[in-house]
Amino acid sequence: MWSIFKSNDVVNFAVQVEKNGREFYKKLAENVIDAKAKDLLLFLAEEEAKHVGDFERILAGLGEYHSPESYPGEYEEYLKALVENHVFHKGLNFEDLAPQMADAGKAIDMALRFEKDSILFFNEMKNFVPQGEHEAIDKLIAQEREHIKKLSQMKKEL
């Protein structure tokens, strides 16, 4: 159980998710055979790198902030469950996973799961940051939705 849970912790996790996403997409691109899928995965890796910078800017501007709760620990437990079940949780070994994803369809399915998990997490993290940061997070969520559209289109083309 997390005993101290601050908005900084949430945003730090978001930074790590994006770093893991960048690494994941780069590894997938190294292993996937389809050229169009490879290009899309490399594009997504670049996008995740931009998101790292966006979240680091949010992090730099955060002070002390406590999210409103109906009871103590309400959001803590919920967010902990999201973190533990995110596709890029700690312990995921990209080196072991990427070779299994040489098939473009499997790679895109995993990428879609990552993007969906990220949208869910980022939407929920707004409960942990000041209202003034919501617009920046909403823009990132919109970008993740665009990634889902591109991945879905690529999946249809395969």
Short mmCIF file of C-alpha atoms in Angstrom, two decimals:
data_model
loop_
_atom_site.label_atom_id
_atom_site.label_comp_id
_atom_site.label_asym_id
_atom_site.label_seq_id
_atom_site.Cartn_x
_atom_site.Cartn_y
_atom_site.Cartn_z
CA MET A 1 0.00 0.00 0.00
CA TRP A 2 1.27 3.48 -0.80
CA SER A 3 1.42 5.45 2.41
CA ILE A 4 2.17 8.84 0.87
CA PHE A 5 0.65 9.62 -2.48
CA LYS A 6 1.19 12.98 -4.13
CA SER A 7 0.47 14.47 -7.51
CA ASN A 8 4.21 14.34 -8.22
CA ASP A 9 4.09 10.56 -7.87
CA VAL A 10 1.30 10.32 -10.41
CA VAL A 11 3.04 12.52 -12.94
CA ASN A 12 6.32 10.68 -12.38
CA PHE A 13 4.52 7.46 -13.23
CA ALA A 14 3.14 9.09 -16.37
CA VAL A 15 6.70 10.06 -17.37
CA GLN A 16 7.81 6.47 -16.86
CA VAL A 17 4.86 5.12 -18.86
CA GLU A 18 5.83 7.33 -21.78
CA LYS A 19 9.51 6.36 -21.52
CA ASN A 20 8.52 2.70 -21.48
CA GLY A 21 6.22 3.30 -24.44
CA ARG A 22 9.03 4.90 -26.41
CA GLU A 23 11.33 1.96 -25.68
CA PHE A 24 8.58 -0.52 -26.49
CA TYR A 25 7.79 1.06 -29.86
CA LYS A 26 11.48 1.21 -30.77
CA LYS A 27 11.90 -2.48 -29.93
CA LEU A 28 8.79 -3.42 -31.87
CA ALA A 29 10.01 -1.44 -34.87
CA GLU A 30 13.30 -3.36 -34.76
CA ASN A 31 11.44 -6.66 -34.89
CA VAL A 32 8.36 -6.10 -37.03
CA ILE A 33 8.70 -7.14 -40.65
CA ASP A 34 6.02 -5.00 -42.31
CA ALA A 35 7.57 -1.70 -43.51
CA LYS A 36 4.42 0.40 -42.98
CA ALA A 37 4.01 -0.95 -39.47
CA LYS A 38 7.69 -0.25 -38.78
CA ASP A 39 7.27 3.39 -39.88
CA LEU A 40 4.18 3.81 -37.70
CA LEU A 41 5.93 2.31 -34.67
CA LEU A 42 8.92 4.63 -35.12
CA PHE A 43 6.53 7.59 -35.38
CA LEU A 44 4.83 6.50 -32.16
CA ALA A 45 8.21 6.18 -30.42
CA GLU A 46 8.91 9.82 -31.32
CA GLU A 47 5.48 10.84 -30.06
CA GLU A 48 6.08 9.13 -26.72
CA ALA A 49 9.38 11.01 -26.39
CA LYS A 50 7.47 14.29 -26.85
CA HIS A 51 4.99 13.23 -24.19
CA VAL A 52 7.85 12.64 -21.74
CA GLY A 53 8.79 16.29 -22.17
CA ASP A 54 5.19 17.40 -21.74
CA PHE A 55 4.79 15.50 -18.48
CA GLU A 56 8.17 16.70 -17.23
CA ARG A 57 6.98 20.30 -17.78
CA ILE A 58 3.82 19.52 -15.78
CA LEU A 59 5.95 17.95 -13.06
CA ALA A 60 8.21 21.00 -12.84
CA GLY A 61 5.19 23.22 -12.20
CA LEU A 62 3.54 21.09 -9.54
CA GLY A 63 3.50 22.13 -5.95
CA GLU A 64 1.69 20.44 -3.12
CA TYR A 65 -1.72 19.30 -4.26
CA HIS A 66 -4.14 16.88 -2.65
CA SER A 67 -6.98 15.45 -4.67
CA PRO A 68 -10.49 15.58 -3.24
CA GLU A 69 -11.69 12.22 -1.94
CA SER A 70 -14.92 10.83 -0.53
CA TYR A 71 -12.88 8.90 2.02
CA PRO A 72 -9.15 8.69 2.82
CA GLY A 73 -7.27 6.58 0.30
CA GLU A 74 -10.08 6.46 -2.28
CA TYR A 75 -8.01 7.48 -5.29
CA GLU A 76 -4.82 5.94 -3.96
CA GLU A 77 -6.14 2.40 -4.18
CA TYR A 78 -7.82 2.96 -7.53
CA LEU A 79 -4.74 4.49 -9.10
CA LYS A 80 -2.54 1.80 -7.62
CA ALA A 81 -4.68 -0.80 -9.38
CA LEU A 82 -4.36 1.09 -12.67
CA VAL A 83 -0.58 1.27 -12.27
CA GLU A 84 -0.23 -2.42 -11.45
CA ASN A 85 -2.38 -3.46 -14.41
CA HIS A 86 -0.94 -1.07 -16.98
CA VAL A 87 0.60 -2.87 -19.92
CA PHE A 88 3.93 -1.19 -19.09
CA HIS A 89 4.13 -2.05 -15.44
CA LYS A 90 7.49 -2.59 -13.81
CA GLY A 91 8.99 -5.94 -14.62
CA LEU A 92 8.02 -6.03 -18.28
CA ASN A 93 11.09 -7.12 -20.22
CA PHE A 94 11.07 -5.55 -23.68
CA GLU A 95 13.97 -7.70 -24.83
CA ASP A 96 11.94 -10.86 -24.16
CA LEU A 97 8.69 -9.48 -25.52
CA ALA A 98 9.75 -7.74 -28.73
CA PRO A 99 10.90 -10.83 -30.71
CA GLN A 100 7.46 -12.35 -30.13
CA MET A 101 5.98 -9.28 -31.80
CA ALA A 102 7.58 -9.66 -35.24
CA ASP A 103 4.07 -10.22 -36.55
CA ALA A 104 2.67 -6.76 -37.32
CA GLY A 105 -0.84 -7.71 -36.16
CA LYS A 106 0.37 -8.81 -32.73
CA ALA A 107 2.58 -5.73 -32.44
CA ILE A 108 -0.34 -3.44 -33.24
CA ASP A 109 -2.61 -5.25 -30.78
CA MET A 110 -0.05 -4.68 -28.02
CA ALA A 111 0.36 -1.04 -29.06
CA LEU A 112 -3.42 -0.55 -28.98
CA ARG A 113 -3.54 -1.96 -25.46
CA PHE A 114 -0.76 0.41 -24.40
CA GLU A 115 -2.55 3.42 -25.82
CA LYS A 116 -5.88 2.45 -24.23
CA ASP A 117 -4.25 1.83 -20.84
CA SER A 118 -2.50 5.18 -21.10
CA ILE A 119 -5.70 7.06 -21.89
CA LEU A 120 -7.41 5.49 -18.91
CA PHE A 121 -4.52 6.29 -16.60
CA PHE A 122 -4.03 9.86 -17.85
CA ASN A 123 -7.74 10.58 -17.57
CA GLU A 124 -7.73 9.37 -13.98
CA MET A 125 -4.54 11.21 -13.09
CA LYS A 126 -6.40 14.48 -13.55
CA ASN A 127 -7.86 13.79 -10.08
CA PHE A 128 -4.34 14.17 -8.68
CA VAL A 129 -3.21 17.38 -10.32
CA PRO A 130 -4.48 20.95 -10.06
CA GLN A 131 -7.24 22.05 -12.43
CA GLY A 132 -4.76 24.25 -14.27
CA GLU A 133 -2.91 21.15 -15.53
CA HIS A 134 -6.01 19.40 -16.90
CA GLU A 135 -5.82 21.09 -20.30
CA ALA A 136 -2.28 19.82 -20.89
CA ILE A 137 -3.30 16.30 -19.91
CA ASP A 138 -6.39 16.51 -22.12
CA LYS A 139 -4.16 17.40 -25.07
CA LEU A 140 -2.00 14.35 -24.37
CA ILE A 141 -5.10 12.17 -24.15
CA ALA A 142 -6.25 13.53 -27.52
CA GLN A 143 -2.88 12.60 -29.00
CA GLU A 144 -3.17 9.08 -27.57
CA ARG A 145 -6.61 8.82 -29.20
CA GLU A 146 -5.06 9.79 -32.52
CA HIS A 147 -2.50 7.03 -32.00
CA ILE A 148 -5.35 4.55 -31.53
CA LYS A 149 -6.94 5.73 -34.79
CA LYS A 150 -3.65 5.29 -36.67
CA LEU A 151 -3.02 1.89 -35.15
CA SER A 152 -6.58 0.77 -35.90
CA GLN A 153 -6.26 1.91 -39.49
CA MET A 154 -2.94 0.06 -39.81
CA LYS A 155 -4.54 -3.08 -38.38
CA LYS A 156 -7.30 -2.90 -41.00
CA GLU A 157 -4.72 -2.60 -43.76
CA LEU A 158 -2.81 -5.70 -42.67
#
